Short mmCIF file of C-alpha atoms in Angstrom, two decimals:
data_model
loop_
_atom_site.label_atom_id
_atom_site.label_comp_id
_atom_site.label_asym_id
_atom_site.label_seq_id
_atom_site.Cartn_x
_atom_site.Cartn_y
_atom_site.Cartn_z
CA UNK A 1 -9.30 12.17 -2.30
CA UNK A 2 -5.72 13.57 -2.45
CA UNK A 3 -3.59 12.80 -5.73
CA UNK A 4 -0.22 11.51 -5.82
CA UNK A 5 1.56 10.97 -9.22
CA UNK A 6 4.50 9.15 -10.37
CA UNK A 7 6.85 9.47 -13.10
CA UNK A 8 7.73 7.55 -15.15
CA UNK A 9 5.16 4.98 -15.03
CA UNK A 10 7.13 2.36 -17.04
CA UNK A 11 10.65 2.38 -17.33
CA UNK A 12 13.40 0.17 -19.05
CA UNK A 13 16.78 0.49 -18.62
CA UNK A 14 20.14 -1.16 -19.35
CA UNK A 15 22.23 -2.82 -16.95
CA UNK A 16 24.62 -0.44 -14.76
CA UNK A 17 22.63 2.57 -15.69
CA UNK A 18 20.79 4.87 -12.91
CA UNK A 19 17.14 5.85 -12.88
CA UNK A 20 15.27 8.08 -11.36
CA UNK A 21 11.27 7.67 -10.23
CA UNK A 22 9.59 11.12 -8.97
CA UNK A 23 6.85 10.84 -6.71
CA UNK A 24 4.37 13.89 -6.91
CA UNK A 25 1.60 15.15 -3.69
CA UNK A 26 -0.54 17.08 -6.43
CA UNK A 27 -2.95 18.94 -4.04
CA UNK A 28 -1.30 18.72 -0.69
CA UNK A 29 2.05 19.26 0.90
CA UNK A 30 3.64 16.06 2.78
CA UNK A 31 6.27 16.04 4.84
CA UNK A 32 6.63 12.25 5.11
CA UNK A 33 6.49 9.82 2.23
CA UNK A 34 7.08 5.92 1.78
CA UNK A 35 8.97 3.85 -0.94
CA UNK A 36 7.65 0.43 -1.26
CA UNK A 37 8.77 -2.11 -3.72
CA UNK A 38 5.90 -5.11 -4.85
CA UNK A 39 7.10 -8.20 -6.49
CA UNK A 40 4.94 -9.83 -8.72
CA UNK A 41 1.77 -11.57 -6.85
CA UNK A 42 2.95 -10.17 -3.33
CA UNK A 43 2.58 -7.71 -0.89
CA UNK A 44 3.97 -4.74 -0.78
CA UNK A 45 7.47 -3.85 0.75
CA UNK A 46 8.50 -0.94 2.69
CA UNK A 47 11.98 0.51 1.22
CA UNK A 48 12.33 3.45 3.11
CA UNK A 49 10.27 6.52 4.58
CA UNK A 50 11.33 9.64 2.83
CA UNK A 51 11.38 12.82 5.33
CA UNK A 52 11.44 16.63 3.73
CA UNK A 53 14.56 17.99 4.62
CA UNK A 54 15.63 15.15 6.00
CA UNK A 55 17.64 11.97 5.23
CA UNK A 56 15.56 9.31 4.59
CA UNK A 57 14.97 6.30 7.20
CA UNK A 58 15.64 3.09 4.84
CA UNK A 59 14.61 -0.29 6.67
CA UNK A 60 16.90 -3.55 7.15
CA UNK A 61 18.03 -4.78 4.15
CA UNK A 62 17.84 -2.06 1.88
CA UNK A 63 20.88 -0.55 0.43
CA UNK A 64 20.80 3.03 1.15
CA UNK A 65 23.95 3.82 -1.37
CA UNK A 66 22.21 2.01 -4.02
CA UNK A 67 18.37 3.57 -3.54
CA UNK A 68 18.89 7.25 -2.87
CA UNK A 69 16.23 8.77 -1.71
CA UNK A 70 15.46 12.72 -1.61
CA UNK A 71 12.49 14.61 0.14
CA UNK A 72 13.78 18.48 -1.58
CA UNK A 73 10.41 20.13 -1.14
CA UNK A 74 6.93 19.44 0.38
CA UNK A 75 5.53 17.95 -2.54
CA UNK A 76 8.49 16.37 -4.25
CA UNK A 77 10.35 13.20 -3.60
CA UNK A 78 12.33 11.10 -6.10
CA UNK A 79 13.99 7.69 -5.80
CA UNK A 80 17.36 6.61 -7.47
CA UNK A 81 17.79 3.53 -8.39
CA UNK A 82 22.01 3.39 -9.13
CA UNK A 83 23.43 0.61 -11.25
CA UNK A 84 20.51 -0.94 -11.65
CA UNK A 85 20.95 -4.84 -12.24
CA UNK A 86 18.07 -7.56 -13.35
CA UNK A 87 17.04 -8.16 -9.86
CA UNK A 88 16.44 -4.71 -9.18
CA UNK A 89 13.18 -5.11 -11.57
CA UNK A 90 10.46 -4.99 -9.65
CA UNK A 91 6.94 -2.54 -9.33
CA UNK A 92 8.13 0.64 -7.24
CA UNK A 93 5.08 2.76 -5.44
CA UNK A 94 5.37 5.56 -3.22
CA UNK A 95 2.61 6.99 -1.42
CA UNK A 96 2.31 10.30 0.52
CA UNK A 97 0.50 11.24 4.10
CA UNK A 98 -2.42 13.19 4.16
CA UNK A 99 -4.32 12.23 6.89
CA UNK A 100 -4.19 8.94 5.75
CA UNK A 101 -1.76 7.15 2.83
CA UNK A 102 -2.69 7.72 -0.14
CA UNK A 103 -0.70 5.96 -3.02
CA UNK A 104 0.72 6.69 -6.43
CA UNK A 105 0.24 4.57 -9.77
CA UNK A 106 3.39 2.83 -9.12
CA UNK A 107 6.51 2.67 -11.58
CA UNK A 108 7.24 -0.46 -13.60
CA UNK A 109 11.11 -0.99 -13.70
CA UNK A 110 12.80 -3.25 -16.23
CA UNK A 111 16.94 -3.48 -15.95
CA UNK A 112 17.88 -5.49 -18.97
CA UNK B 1 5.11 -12.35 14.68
CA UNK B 2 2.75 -10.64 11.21
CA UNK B 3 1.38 -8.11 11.97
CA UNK B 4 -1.37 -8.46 9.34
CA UNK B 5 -2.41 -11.97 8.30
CA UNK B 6 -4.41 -12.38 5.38
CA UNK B 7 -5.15 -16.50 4.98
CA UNK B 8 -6.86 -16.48 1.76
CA UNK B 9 -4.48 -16.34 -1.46
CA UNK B 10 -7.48 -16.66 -3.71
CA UNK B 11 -11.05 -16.12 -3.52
CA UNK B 12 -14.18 -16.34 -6.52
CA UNK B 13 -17.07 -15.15 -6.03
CA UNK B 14 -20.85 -15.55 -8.46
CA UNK B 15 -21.07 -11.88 -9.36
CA UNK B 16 -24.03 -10.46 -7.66
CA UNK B 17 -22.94 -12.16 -4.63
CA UNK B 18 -21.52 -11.27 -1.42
CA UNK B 19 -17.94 -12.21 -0.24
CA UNK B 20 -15.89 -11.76 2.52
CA UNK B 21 -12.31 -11.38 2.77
CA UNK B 22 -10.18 -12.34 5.85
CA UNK B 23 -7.94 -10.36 7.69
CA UNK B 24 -6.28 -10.88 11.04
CA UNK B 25 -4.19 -8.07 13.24
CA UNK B 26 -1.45 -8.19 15.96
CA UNK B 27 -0.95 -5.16 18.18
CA UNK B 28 -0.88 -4.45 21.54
CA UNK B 29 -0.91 -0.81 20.76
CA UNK B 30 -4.98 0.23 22.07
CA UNK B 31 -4.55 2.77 19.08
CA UNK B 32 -4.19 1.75 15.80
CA UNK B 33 -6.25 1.96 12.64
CA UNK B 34 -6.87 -0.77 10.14
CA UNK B 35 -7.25 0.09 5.96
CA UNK B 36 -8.21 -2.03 3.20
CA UNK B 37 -6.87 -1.19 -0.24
CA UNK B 38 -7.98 -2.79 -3.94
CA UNK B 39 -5.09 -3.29 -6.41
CA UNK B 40 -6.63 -3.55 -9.96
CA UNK B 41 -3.90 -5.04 -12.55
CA UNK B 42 -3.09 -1.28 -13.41
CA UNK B 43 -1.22 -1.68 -9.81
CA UNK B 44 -2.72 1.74 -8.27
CA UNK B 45 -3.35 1.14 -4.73
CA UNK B 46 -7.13 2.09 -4.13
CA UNK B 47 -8.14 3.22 -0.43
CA UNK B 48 -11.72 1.45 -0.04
CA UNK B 49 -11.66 1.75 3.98
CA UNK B 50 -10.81 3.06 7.23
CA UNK B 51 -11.79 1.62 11.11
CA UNK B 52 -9.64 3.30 13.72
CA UNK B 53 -9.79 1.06 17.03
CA UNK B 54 -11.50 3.34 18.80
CA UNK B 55 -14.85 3.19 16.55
CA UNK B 56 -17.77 1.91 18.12
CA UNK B 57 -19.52 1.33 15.30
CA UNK B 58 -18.10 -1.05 11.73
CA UNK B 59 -17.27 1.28 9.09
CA UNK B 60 -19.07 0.81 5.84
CA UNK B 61 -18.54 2.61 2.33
CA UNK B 62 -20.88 2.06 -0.64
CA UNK B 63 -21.27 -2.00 -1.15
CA UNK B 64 -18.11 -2.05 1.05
CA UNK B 65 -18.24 -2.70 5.19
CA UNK B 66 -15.78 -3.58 7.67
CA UNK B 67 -16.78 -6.34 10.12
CA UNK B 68 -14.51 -5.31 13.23
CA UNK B 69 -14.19 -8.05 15.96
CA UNK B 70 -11.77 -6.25 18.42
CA UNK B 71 -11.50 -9.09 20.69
CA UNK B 72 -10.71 -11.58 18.07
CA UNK B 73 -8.28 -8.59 16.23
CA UNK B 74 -9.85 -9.39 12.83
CA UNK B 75 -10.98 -6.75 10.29
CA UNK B 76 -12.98 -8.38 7.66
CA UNK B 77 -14.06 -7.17 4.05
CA UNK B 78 -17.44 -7.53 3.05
CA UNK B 79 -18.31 -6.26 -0.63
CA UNK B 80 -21.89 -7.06 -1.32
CA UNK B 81 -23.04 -7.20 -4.81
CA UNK B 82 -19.57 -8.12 -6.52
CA UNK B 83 -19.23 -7.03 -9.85
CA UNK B 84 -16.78 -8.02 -12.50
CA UNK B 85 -14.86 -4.75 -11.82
CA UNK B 86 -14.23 -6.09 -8.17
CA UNK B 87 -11.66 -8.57 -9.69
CA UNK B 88 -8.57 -7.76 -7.99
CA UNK B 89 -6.04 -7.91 -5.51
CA UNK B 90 -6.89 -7.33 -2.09
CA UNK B 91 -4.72 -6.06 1.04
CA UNK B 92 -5.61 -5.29 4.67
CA UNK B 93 -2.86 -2.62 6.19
CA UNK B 94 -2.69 -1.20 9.72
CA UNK B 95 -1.06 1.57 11.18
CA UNK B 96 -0.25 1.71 14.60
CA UNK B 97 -0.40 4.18 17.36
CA UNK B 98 -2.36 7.32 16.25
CA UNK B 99 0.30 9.53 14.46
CA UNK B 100 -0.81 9.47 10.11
CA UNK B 101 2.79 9.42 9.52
CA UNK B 102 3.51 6.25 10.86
CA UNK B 103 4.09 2.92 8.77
CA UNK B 104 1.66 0.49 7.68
CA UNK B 105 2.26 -3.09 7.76
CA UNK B 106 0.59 -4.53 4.91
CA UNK B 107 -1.04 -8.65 4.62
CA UNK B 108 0.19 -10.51 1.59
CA UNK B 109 -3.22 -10.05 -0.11
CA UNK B 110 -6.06 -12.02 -1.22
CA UNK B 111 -6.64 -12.28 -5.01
CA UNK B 112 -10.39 -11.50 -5.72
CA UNK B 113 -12.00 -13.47 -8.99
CA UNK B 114 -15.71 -12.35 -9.63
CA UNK B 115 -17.47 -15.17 -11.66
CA UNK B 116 -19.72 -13.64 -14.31
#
């Protein structure tokens, strides 16, 4: 099946600092990818829908000043976390379209 | 209303076994397609598999198979033979209407124990 990576896999990160998580199509090109954020023991939760060229569509709730989101080329997007806090720890997975969704390895944040 | 309803938080299983795992859908879109995905402790999202709402026929994949009631909108994993390495967690997604790029709306996932 089609490969997406993401990088890094595990971050951690001081309080007030930004970090960035790319998200990687490795044999395809996709115009549309997702964001989704997974608390531990729960589902997964749609952040926003990254579009190439494009600003990205962020749903209710999420803070589009605080997770920037950019779709620069076909098989590239990366997600910003700025002045991170504690409560913006959390598992962070994007996934690309290719026919169907296929999903990265996720990103472990920790914001001491 | 969820869109996906998974009822079972937990589930064990004697490996060897067969087990099913619940899942429940709301649409009235007549095209949609439903996905089950296995999320080891790593956290990787695996695709296991895929029954679009027009197939006349369950889907089935290795020792997985979806049981597809249309009429009662449920979309039920069956792994036969569980193994140890089928310990996981467990979600049922849908997309609706028949464009890939569209969303899926994920259950809240059924944790999978396989009993050696």
């Amino acid at each position: 099946g089609a490969v997406v990576s993401q990088h890094p896999s595990r971050v951690i990160c001081k309080s007030g600092t930004s970090v960035k998580i790319e998200c990687r199509s490795l044999d395809f090109q996709a115009t549309t990818m997702f964001w989704y954020r997974q608390f531990p023991k729960q589902s997964l939760m749609l952040m926003a829908t990254s579009n190439e060229g494009s600003k990205a569509t962020y749903e209710q709730g999420v803070e589009k000043d605080k997770f920037l989101i950019n779709h620069a080329s076909l098989t590239l997007s990366t997600l910003t976390v700025t002045s991170a806090h504690p409560e913006d720890s959390s598992f962070y997975i994007c996934s690309a379209i290719y026919h169907t969704q296929y999903f990265g390895p996720g990103t472990r944040l920790t914001v001491l | 209303a969820q869109k996906i309803t998974q009822t079972q938080p937990g589930m064990f299983v004697q490996e060897k076994e067969a087990v099913t795992l619940d899942c429940t859908y709301d649409t009235s879109d007549p095209s949609y397609g439903l996905f089950w995905y296995k999320q080891p402790s790593s956290g990787e999202m695996i695709f296991l598999i895929y029954q679009g709402s027009y197939d006349q026929q369950n889907a089935t994949e290795g020792r997985y198979s979806l049981n597809f009631q249309k009429a009662r909108k449920s979309a039920n994993l069956v792994i036969s033979a569980s193994q140890l390495g089928d310990s996981a967690m467990y979600f049922c997604a849908m997309r609706e209407g028949s464009n890939t790029g569209n969303q899926f709306y994920f259950g809240t996932g059924t944790s999978l124990t396989v009993i050696p």
